[in-house]
mmCIF file with all atom_site columns, C-alpha atoms and ligand atoms in Angstrom:
data_model
loop_
_atom_site.group_PDB
_atom_site.id
_atom_site.type_symbol
_atom_site.label_atom_id
_atom_site.label_alt_id
_atom_site.label_comp_id
_atom_site.label_asym_id
_atom_site.label_entity_id
_atom_site.label_seq_id
_atom_site.pdbx_PDB_ins_code
_atom_site.Cartn_x
_atom_site.Cartn_y
_atom_site.Cartn_z
_atom_site.occupancy
_atom_site.B_iso_or_equiv
_atom_site.pdbx_formal_charge
_atom_site.auth_seq_id
_atom_site.auth_comp_id
_atom_site.auth_asym_id
_atom_site.auth_atom_id
_atom_site.pdbx_PDB_model_num
ATOM   1   C  CA  . GLY A 1 1   ? 2.197   -4.351 -0.307  1.00 84.00 ? 1   GLY A CA  1
ATOM   2   C  CA  . VAL A 1 2   ? 0.544   -1.534 -2.237  1.00 92.00 ? 2   VAL A CA  1
ATOM   3   C  CA  . GLY A 1 3   ? -2.267  -1.458 0.342   1.00 95.00 ? 3   GLY A CA  1
ATOM   4   C  CA  . GLU A 1 4   ? -0.007  -0.165 3.125   1.00 98.00 ? 4   GLU A CA  1
ATOM   5   C  CA  . ARG A 1 5   ? -1.385  2.966  4.803   1.00 98.00 ? 5   ARG A CA  1
ATOM   6   C  CA  . THR A 1 6   ? 0.040   5.754  6.942   1.00 98.00 ? 6   THR A CA  1
ATOM   7   C  CA  . LEU A 1 7   ? -1.251  8.682  8.956   1.00 99.00 ? 7   LEU A CA  1
ATOM   8   C  CA  . ILE A 1 8   ? 0.025   12.078 7.887   1.00 99.00 ? 8   ILE A CA  1
ATOM   9   C  CA  . ALA A 1 9   ? -1.033  15.232 9.725   1.00 99.00 ? 9   ALA A CA  1
ATOM   10  C  CA  . VAL A 1 10  ? -0.297  18.849 8.901   1.00 99.00 ? 10  VAL A CA  1
ATOM   11  C  CA  . LYS A 1 11  ? 0.273   20.352 12.351  1.00 99.00 ? 11  LYS A CA  1
ATOM   12  C  CA  . PRO A 1 12  ? -1.227  23.717 13.428  1.00 98.00 ? 12  PRO A CA  1
ATOM   13  C  CA  . ASP A 1 13  ? 1.847   25.689 12.305  1.00 98.00 ? 13  ASP A CA  1
ATOM   14  C  CA  . GLY A 1 14  ? 1.595   24.136 8.839   1.00 98.00 ? 14  GLY A CA  1
ATOM   15  C  CA  . VAL A 1 15  ? -2.101  25.010 8.557   1.00 98.00 ? 15  VAL A CA  1
ATOM   16  C  CA  . GLN A 1 16  ? -1.457  28.587 9.786   1.00 98.00 ? 16  GLN A CA  1
ATOM   17  C  CA  . ARG A 1 17  ? 1.350   28.959 7.248   1.00 98.00 ? 17  ARG A CA  1
ATOM   18  C  CA  . ARG A 1 18  ? -0.876  27.799 4.338   1.00 98.00 ? 18  ARG A CA  1
ATOM   19  C  CA  . LEU A 1 19  ? 1.312   24.753 3.698   1.00 98.00 ? 19  LEU A CA  1
ATOM   20  C  CA  . VAL A 1 20  ? -1.527  22.214 3.376   1.00 99.00 ? 20  VAL A CA  1
ATOM   21  C  CA  . GLY A 1 21  ? -1.595  22.358 -0.435  1.00 98.00 ? 21  GLY A CA  1
ATOM   22  C  CA  . GLU A 1 22  ? 2.191   22.087 -0.737  1.00 98.00 ? 22  GLU A CA  1
ATOM   23  C  CA  . ILE A 1 23  ? 2.211   19.018 1.527   1.00 99.00 ? 23  ILE A CA  1
ATOM   24  C  CA  . VAL A 1 24  ? -0.728  17.286 -0.206  1.00 99.00 ? 24  VAL A CA  1
ATOM   25  C  CA  . LYS A 1 25  ? 0.960   17.980 -3.547  1.00 98.00 ? 25  LYS A CA  1
ATOM   26  C  CA  . ARG A 1 26  ? 4.148   16.159 -2.528  1.00 98.00 ? 26  ARG A CA  1
ATOM   27  C  CA  . PHE A 1 27  ? 2.282   12.971 -1.562  1.00 98.00 ? 27  PHE A CA  1
ATOM   28  C  CA  . GLU A 1 28  ? 0.104   13.088 -4.683  1.00 98.00 ? 28  GLU A CA  1
ATOM   29  C  CA  . GLN A 1 29  ? 3.070   13.637 -6.965  1.00 98.00 ? 29  GLN A CA  1
ATOM   30  C  CA  . ARG A 1 30  ? 5.067   10.845 -5.357  1.00 98.00 ? 30  ARG A CA  1
ATOM   31  C  CA  . GLY A 1 31  ? 2.261   8.505  -6.454  1.00 97.00 ? 31  GLY A CA  1
ATOM   32  C  CA  . PHE A 1 32  ? 0.478   7.758  -3.189  1.00 98.00 ? 32  PHE A CA  1
ATOM   33  C  CA  . LYS A 1 33  ? -3.297  7.447  -2.994  1.00 98.00 ? 33  LYS A CA  1
ATOM   34  C  CA  . LEU A 1 34  ? -5.343  9.667  -0.698  1.00 98.00 ? 34  LEU A CA  1
ATOM   35  C  CA  . VAL A 1 35  ? -7.905  7.574  1.186   1.00 98.00 ? 35  VAL A CA  1
ATOM   36  C  CA  . GLY A 1 36  ? -8.887  9.933  4.020   1.00 98.00 ? 36  GLY A CA  1
ATOM   37  C  CA  . LEU A 1 37  ? -8.687  13.680 4.671   1.00 98.00 ? 37  LEU A CA  1
ATOM   38  C  CA  . LYS A 1 38  ? -10.173 16.061 7.232   1.00 98.00 ? 38  LYS A CA  1
ATOM   39  C  CA  . LEU A 1 39  ? -9.598  19.330 9.047   1.00 98.00 ? 39  LEU A CA  1
ATOM   40  C  CA  . LEU A 1 40  ? -10.159 19.051 12.771  1.00 98.00 ? 40  LEU A CA  1
ATOM   41  C  CA  . GLN A 1 41  ? -9.429  20.665 16.089  1.00 98.00 ? 41  GLN A CA  1
ATOM   42  C  CA  . ALA A 1 42  ? -7.708  17.794 17.904  1.00 98.00 ? 42  ALA A CA  1
ATOM   43  C  CA  . SER A 1 43  ? -9.070  17.054 21.388  1.00 98.00 ? 43  SER A CA  1
ATOM   44  C  CA  . GLU A 1 44  ? -6.787  16.655 24.388  1.00 97.00 ? 44  GLU A CA  1
ATOM   45  C  CA  . GLY A 1 45  ? -7.838  12.993 24.533  1.00 98.00 ? 45  GLY A CA  1
ATOM   46  C  CA  . ILE A 1 46  ? -6.757  12.201 20.986  1.00 98.00 ? 46  ILE A CA  1
ATOM   47  C  CA  . LEU A 1 47  ? -3.466  14.080 21.432  1.00 98.00 ? 47  LEU A CA  1
ATOM   48  C  CA  . ALA A 1 48  ? -2.694  12.380 24.743  1.00 98.00 ? 48  ALA A CA  1
ATOM   49  C  CA  . GLU A 1 49  ? -3.201  8.987  23.115  1.00 98.00 ? 49  GLU A CA  1
ATOM   50  C  CA  . HIS A 1 50  ? -1.308  9.974  19.961  1.00 98.00 ? 50  HIS A CA  1
ATOM   51  C  CA  . TYR A 1 51  ? 1.744   11.096 21.970  1.00 98.00 ? 51  TYR A CA  1
ATOM   52  C  CA  . HIS A 1 52  ? 1.349   8.588  24.840  1.00 98.00 ? 52  HIS A CA  1
ATOM   53  C  CA  . ASP A 1 53  ? 4.942   7.291  24.459  1.00 98.00 ? 53  ASP A CA  1
ATOM   54  C  CA  . LEU A 1 54  ? 6.319   10.825 24.939  1.00 98.00 ? 54  LEU A CA  1
ATOM   55  C  CA  . ARG A 1 55  ? 4.271   11.650 28.064  1.00 98.00 ? 55  ARG A CA  1
ATOM   56  C  CA  . ARG A 1 56  ? 7.318   11.787 30.358  1.00 98.00 ? 56  ARG A CA  1
ATOM   57  C  CA  . LYS A 1 57  ? 9.453   13.972 28.060  1.00 98.00 ? 57  LYS A CA  1
ATOM   58  C  CA  . PRO A 1 58  ? 10.160  17.536 29.181  1.00 98.00 ? 58  PRO A CA  1
ATOM   59  C  CA  . PHE A 1 59  ? 8.711   18.950 25.958  1.00 98.00 ? 59  PHE A CA  1
ATOM   60  C  CA  . TYR A 1 60  ? 5.423   17.000 26.258  1.00 98.00 ? 60  TYR A CA  1
ATOM   61  C  CA  . PRO A 1 61  ? 3.235   19.741 27.831  1.00 98.00 ? 61  PRO A CA  1
ATOM   62  C  CA  . ALA A 1 62  ? 4.373   22.287 25.233  1.00 98.00 ? 62  ALA A CA  1
ATOM   63  C  CA  . LEU A 1 63  ? 3.878   19.704 22.463  1.00 98.00 ? 63  LEU A CA  1
ATOM   64  C  CA  . LEU A 1 64  ? 0.262   19.087 23.485  1.00 98.00 ? 64  LEU A CA  1
ATOM   65  C  CA  . ARG A 1 65  ? -0.447  22.848 23.802  1.00 98.00 ? 65  ARG A CA  1
ATOM   66  C  CA  . TYR A 1 66  ? 0.986   23.432 20.322  1.00 98.00 ? 66  TYR A CA  1
ATOM   67  C  CA  . MET A 1 67  ? -0.931  20.549 18.758  1.00 98.00 ? 67  MET A CA  1
ATOM   68  C  CA  . ALA A 1 68  ? -4.178  21.902 20.293  1.00 98.00 ? 68  ALA A CA  1
ATOM   69  C  CA  . SER A 1 69  ? -3.444  25.524 19.342  1.00 98.00 ? 69  SER A CA  1
ATOM   70  C  CA  . GLY A 1 70  ? -5.342  25.363 16.038  1.00 98.00 ? 70  GLY A CA  1
ATOM   71  C  CA  . PRO A 1 71  ? -6.729  23.024 13.435  1.00 98.00 ? 71  PRO A CA  1
ATOM   72  C  CA  . VAL A 1 72  ? -4.811  20.050 12.077  1.00 98.00 ? 72  VAL A CA  1
ATOM   73  C  CA  . VAL A 1 73  ? -5.277  18.404 8.669   1.00 99.00 ? 73  VAL A CA  1
ATOM   74  C  CA  . ALA A 1 74  ? -5.257  14.632 9.130   1.00 99.00 ? 74  ALA A CA  1
ATOM   75  C  CA  . MET A 1 75  ? -4.781  12.399 6.101   1.00 98.00 ? 75  MET A CA  1
ATOM   76  C  CA  . VAL A 1 76  ? -4.390  8.740  5.294   1.00 99.00 ? 76  VAL A CA  1
ATOM   77  C  CA  . TRP A 1 77  ? -2.171  7.893  2.320   1.00 98.00 ? 77  TRP A CA  1
ATOM   78  C  CA  . GLU A 1 78  ? -1.819  4.458  0.762   1.00 98.00 ? 78  GLU A CA  1
ATOM   79  C  CA  . GLY A 1 79  ? 0.826   2.809  -1.391  1.00 98.00 ? 79  GLY A CA  1
ATOM   80  C  CA  . HIS A 1 80  ? 3.917   0.620  -1.604  1.00 97.00 ? 80  HIS A CA  1
ATOM   81  C  CA  . ASN A 1 81  ? 6.151   1.199  1.450   1.00 98.00 ? 81  ASN A CA  1
ATOM   82  C  CA  . VAL A 1 82  ? 4.222   4.392  2.208   1.00 98.00 ? 82  VAL A CA  1
ATOM   83  C  CA  . VAL A 1 83  ? 5.264   4.427  5.893   1.00 98.00 ? 83  VAL A CA  1
ATOM   84  C  CA  . ARG A 1 84  ? 8.997   4.323  5.222   1.00 98.00 ? 84  ARG A CA  1
ATOM   85  C  CA  . THR A 1 85  ? 8.850   6.534  2.148   1.00 98.00 ? 85  THR A CA  1
ATOM   86  C  CA  . SER A 1 86  ? 6.779   9.169  3.980   1.00 98.00 ? 86  SER A CA  1
ATOM   87  C  CA  . ARG A 1 87  ? 9.316   9.339  6.803   1.00 98.00 ? 87  ARG A CA  1
ATOM   88  C  CA  . ALA A 1 88  ? 12.022  9.955  4.191   1.00 98.00 ? 88  ALA A CA  1
ATOM   89  C  CA  . MET A 1 89  ? 9.906   12.647 2.511   1.00 99.00 ? 89  MET A CA  1
ATOM   90  C  CA  . VAL A 1 90  ? 9.225   14.316 5.894   1.00 99.00 ? 90  VAL A CA  1
ATOM   91  C  CA  . GLY A 1 91  ? 12.861  14.360 7.040   1.00 98.00 ? 91  GLY A CA  1
ATOM   92  C  CA  . ASP A 1 92  ? 14.540  14.539 10.438  1.00 98.00 ? 92  ASP A CA  1
ATOM   93  C  CA  . THR A 1 93  ? 12.431  15.391 13.523  1.00 98.00 ? 93  THR A CA  1
ATOM   94  C  CA  . ASP A 1 94  ? 14.803  18.279 14.221  1.00 98.00 ? 94  ASP A CA  1
ATOM   95  C  CA  . SER A 1 95  ? 14.142  20.688 11.362  1.00 97.00 ? 95  SER A CA  1
ATOM   96  C  CA  . SER A 1 96  ? 17.645  22.095 11.626  1.00 96.00 ? 96  SER A CA  1
ATOM   97  C  CA  . GLN A 1 97  ? 18.992  18.604 10.816  1.00 98.00 ? 97  GLN A CA  1
ATOM   98  C  CA  . ALA A 1 98  ? 16.429  17.830 8.098   1.00 98.00 ? 98  ALA A CA  1
ATOM   99  C  CA  . LYS A 1 99  ? 17.905  17.636 4.612   1.00 98.00 ? 99  LYS A CA  1
ATOM   100 C  CA  . PRO A 1 100 ? 16.890  20.104 1.919   1.00 98.00 ? 100 PRO A CA  1
ATOM   101 C  CA  . GLY A 1 101 ? 14.324  18.442 -0.317  1.00 98.00 ? 101 GLY A CA  1
ATOM   102 C  CA  . THR A 1 102 ? 12.444  16.991 2.643   1.00 98.00 ? 102 THR A CA  1
ATOM   103 C  CA  . ILE A 1 103 ? 9.250   18.639 3.875   1.00 99.00 ? 103 ILE A CA  1
ATOM   104 C  CA  . ARG A 1 104 ? 10.792  19.693 7.185   1.00 98.00 ? 104 ARG A CA  1
ATOM   105 C  CA  . GLY A 1 105 ? 14.102  20.544 5.503   1.00 98.00 ? 105 GLY A CA  1
ATOM   106 C  CA  . ASP A 1 106 ? 12.337  22.860 3.059   1.00 98.00 ? 106 ASP A CA  1
ATOM   107 C  CA  . LEU A 1 107 ? 9.546   24.312 5.192   1.00 98.00 ? 107 LEU A CA  1
ATOM   108 C  CA  . SER A 1 108 ? 10.592  24.633 8.842   1.00 98.00 ? 108 SER A CA  1
ATOM   109 C  CA  . VAL A 1 109 ? 13.508  25.662 11.050  1.00 97.00 ? 109 VAL A CA  1
ATOM   110 C  CA  . HIS A 1 110 ? 12.763  24.364 14.574  1.00 97.00 ? 110 HIS A CA  1
ATOM   111 C  CA  . ILE A 1 111 ? 12.006  20.961 16.138  1.00 98.00 ? 111 ILE A CA  1
ATOM   112 C  CA  . SER A 1 112 ? 9.069   22.361 18.138  1.00 98.00 ? 112 SER A CA  1
ATOM   113 C  CA  . ARG A 1 113 ? 7.297   23.644 14.981  1.00 98.00 ? 113 ARG A CA  1
ATOM   114 C  CA  . ASN A 1 114 ? 8.108   20.953 12.464  1.00 98.00 ? 114 ASN A CA  1
ATOM   115 C  CA  . VAL A 1 115 ? 4.963   21.272 10.314  1.00 98.00 ? 115 VAL A CA  1
ATOM   116 C  CA  . ILE A 1 116 ? 4.000   17.630 9.846   1.00 99.00 ? 116 ILE A CA  1
ATOM   117 C  CA  . HIS A 1 117 ? 3.458   14.279 11.520  1.00 99.00 ? 117 HIS A CA  1
ATOM   118 C  CA  . ALA A 1 118 ? 4.086   10.918 9.850   1.00 99.00 ? 118 ALA A CA  1
ATOM   119 C  CA  . SER A 1 119 ? 3.634   7.474  11.429  1.00 99.00 ? 119 SER A CA  1
ATOM   120 C  CA  . ASP A 1 120 ? 6.975   5.779  12.083  1.00 98.00 ? 120 ASP A CA  1
ATOM   121 C  CA  . SER A 1 121 ? 6.076   2.090  11.557  1.00 98.00 ? 121 SER A CA  1
ATOM   122 C  CA  . VAL A 1 122 ? 3.324   0.041  9.951   1.00 98.00 ? 122 VAL A CA  1
ATOM   123 C  CA  . GLU A 1 123 ? 1.998   -1.060 13.365  1.00 98.00 ? 123 GLU A CA  1
ATOM   124 C  CA  . VAL A 1 124 ? 1.968   2.502  14.692  1.00 98.00 ? 124 VAL A CA  1
ATOM   125 C  CA  . ALA A 1 125 ? 0.306   3.680  11.479  1.00 98.00 ? 125 ALA A CA  1
ATOM   126 C  CA  . GLU A 1 126 ? -2.565  1.233  11.934  1.00 98.00 ? 126 GLU A CA  1
ATOM   127 C  CA  . ARG A 1 127 ? -3.048  2.393  15.533  1.00 98.00 ? 127 ARG A CA  1
ATOM   128 C  CA  . GLU A 1 128 ? -2.864  6.083  14.592  1.00 98.00 ? 128 GLU A CA  1
ATOM   129 C  CA  . ILE A 1 129 ? -5.282  5.718  11.655  1.00 98.00 ? 129 ILE A CA  1
ATOM   130 C  CA  . SER A 1 130 ? -7.893  4.109  13.914  1.00 98.00 ? 130 SER A CA  1
ATOM   131 C  CA  . LEU A 1 131 ? -7.321  6.838  16.512  1.00 98.00 ? 131 LEU A CA  1
ATOM   132 C  CA  . TRP A 1 132 ? -7.804  9.744  14.074  1.00 98.00 ? 132 TRP A CA  1
ATOM   133 C  CA  . PHE A 1 133 ? -10.372 8.260  11.652  1.00 98.00 ? 133 PHE A CA  1
ATOM   134 C  CA  . HIS A 1 134 ? -13.602 6.273  11.808  1.00 98.00 ? 134 HIS A CA  1
ATOM   135 C  CA  . THR A 1 135 ? -13.606 3.408  9.283   1.00 95.00 ? 135 THR A CA  1
ATOM   136 C  CA  . GLY A 1 136 ? -16.453 5.106  7.365   1.00 96.00 ? 136 GLY A CA  1
ATOM   137 C  CA  . GLU A 1 137 ? -14.209 8.108  6.736   1.00 98.00 ? 137 GLU A CA  1
ATOM   138 C  CA  . LEU A 1 138 ? -11.704 6.035  4.742   1.00 98.00 ? 138 LEU A CA  1
ATOM   139 C  CA  . ILE A 1 139 ? -12.503 5.496  1.078   1.00 97.00 ? 139 ILE A CA  1
ATOM   140 C  CA  . SER A 1 140 ? -11.393 2.468  -0.961  1.00 95.00 ? 140 SER A CA  1
ATOM   141 C  CA  . TRP A 1 141 ? -11.029 3.407  -4.609  1.00 96.00 ? 141 TRP A CA  1
ATOM   142 C  CA  . GLU A 1 142 ? -9.090  2.318  -7.675  1.00 94.00 ? 142 GLU A CA  1
ATOM   143 C  CA  . THR A 1 143 ? -6.537  4.626  -9.249  1.00 92.00 ? 143 THR A CA  1
ATOM   144 C  CA  . SER A 1 144 ? -6.492  4.588  -13.045 1.00 92.00 ? 144 SER A CA  1
ATOM   145 C  CA  . ASP A 1 145 ? -2.683  4.998  -13.112 1.00 91.00 ? 145 ASP A CA  1
ATOM   146 C  CA  . GLN A 1 146 ? -1.983  1.831  -11.076 1.00 91.00 ? 146 GLN A CA  1
ATOM   147 C  CA  . CYS A 1 147 ? -0.067  0.259  -14.007 1.00 91.00 ? 147 CYS A CA  1
ATOM   148 C  CA  . ASP A 1 148 ? 2.120   3.349  -14.424 1.00 92.00 ? 148 ASP A CA  1
ATOM   149 C  CA  . LEU A 1 149 ? 3.052   3.405  -10.723 1.00 95.00 ? 149 LEU A CA  1
ATOM   150 C  CA  . TYR A 1 150 ? 3.503   -0.324 -10.131 1.00 95.00 ? 150 TYR A CA  1
ATOM   151 C  CA  . GLN A 1 151 ? 4.559   -3.279 -12.246 1.00 88.00 ? 151 GLN A CA  1
HETATM 152 O  O1  . LIG B 2 .   ? 8.092   11.213 14.745  1.00 60.16 ? 1   LIG B O1  1
HETATM 153 P  P1  . LIG B 2 .   ? 8.624   12.614 14.830  1.00 60.16 ? 1   LIG B P1  1
HETATM 154 O  O2  . LIG B 2 .   ? 7.533   13.658 14.754  1.00 60.16 ? 1   LIG B O2  1
HETATM 155 O  O3  . LIG B 2 .   ? 9.722   12.881 13.831  1.00 60.16 ? 1   LIG B O3  1
HETATM 156 O  O4  . LIG B 2 .   ? 9.332   12.788 16.257  1.00 60.16 ? 1   LIG B O4  1
HETATM 157 P  P2  . LIG B 2 .   ? 8.971   12.153 17.684  1.00 60.16 ? 1   LIG B P2  1
HETATM 158 O  O5  . LIG B 2 .   ? 10.259  11.766 18.321  1.00 60.16 ? 1   LIG B O5  1
HETATM 159 O  O6  . LIG B 2 .   ? 7.912   11.122 17.563  1.00 60.16 ? 1   LIG B O6  1
HETATM 160 O  O7  . LIG B 2 .   ? 8.415   13.413 18.480  1.00 60.16 ? 1   LIG B O7  1
HETATM 161 C  C1  . LIG B 2 .   ? 7.109   13.882 18.243  1.00 60.16 ? 1   LIG B C1  1
HETATM 162 C  C2  . LIG B 2 .   ? 7.127   15.379 18.196  1.00 60.16 ? 1   LIG B C2  1
HETATM 163 O  O8  . LIG B 2 .   ? 7.545   15.926 19.444  1.00 60.16 ? 1   LIG B O8  1
HETATM 164 C  C3  . LIG B 2 .   ? 8.123   15.992 17.182  1.00 60.16 ? 1   LIG B C3  1
HETATM 165 O  O9  . LIG B 2 .   ? 7.613   15.991 15.859  1.00 60.16 ? 1   LIG B O9  1
HETATM 166 C  C4  . LIG B 2 .   ? 8.287   17.374 17.725  1.00 60.16 ? 1   LIG B C4  1
HETATM 167 C  C5  . LIG B 2 .   ? 8.179   17.179 19.229  1.00 60.16 ? 1   LIG B C5  1
HETATM 168 N  N1  . LIG B 2 .   ? 9.495   17.190 19.859  1.00 60.16 ? 1   LIG B N1  1
HETATM 169 C  C6  . LIG B 2 .   ? 9.939   18.358 20.470  1.00 60.16 ? 1   LIG B C6  1
HETATM 170 O  O10 . LIG B 2 .   ? 9.196   19.351 20.498  1.00 60.16 ? 1   LIG B O10 1
HETATM 171 N  N2  . LIG B 2 .   ? 11.174  18.386 21.056  1.00 60.16 ? 1   LIG B N2  1
HETATM 172 C  C7  . LIG B 2 .   ? 11.973  17.315 21.038  1.00 60.16 ? 1   LIG B C7  1
HETATM 173 N  N3  . LIG B 2 .   ? 13.185  17.372 21.608  1.00 60.16 ? 1   LIG B N3  1
HETATM 174 C  C8  . LIG B 2 .   ? 11.543  16.116 20.406  1.00 60.16 ? 1   LIG B C8  1
HETATM 175 C  C9  . LIG B 2 .   ? 10.296  16.091 19.823  1.00 60.16 ? 1   LIG B C9  1
HETATM 176 MG MG1 . LIG B 2 .   ? 6.940   10.057 16.067  1.00 60.16 ? 2   LIG B MG1 1
#
């Protein structure tokens, strides 16, 4: 439904490279609704839980170091099929395979510095949103263009 939510995070390389505005713009222009946004230095605990499934991968230690290397902008976006559509907007994990027009395909060249995180399923999104945000940090609000975006 239109109330589906996903977690999007601009990773430390994206913040360093002043890409936050560009990334927010793409989600706004696509028609999604921003319901949570903050800049934070991610703790080791939050990162370990966020990337729990990857803990045995060879790149895991470097991934956690990179994700803790500077601030991250965490966001929650809401809208119809936002999880699947966001993954399409973000593009392939490996930036060198990501299609032009996608965020990774336009803004990054290497898998280890791929600018952005997006939840990969509705279930994962719900888990990630509750990991990164307290419920009080998420705002329910009505968009005045609802009828233009949806039937
Ligand atoms: O969901 P997504 O970010 O597209 O990829 P995941 O397979 O969940 O991996 C998370 C994260 O790990 C990826 O964005 C970069 C990093 N990574 C890496 O550094 N090297 C790899 N071979 C695979 C993933
Ligand atoms: Mg993933």
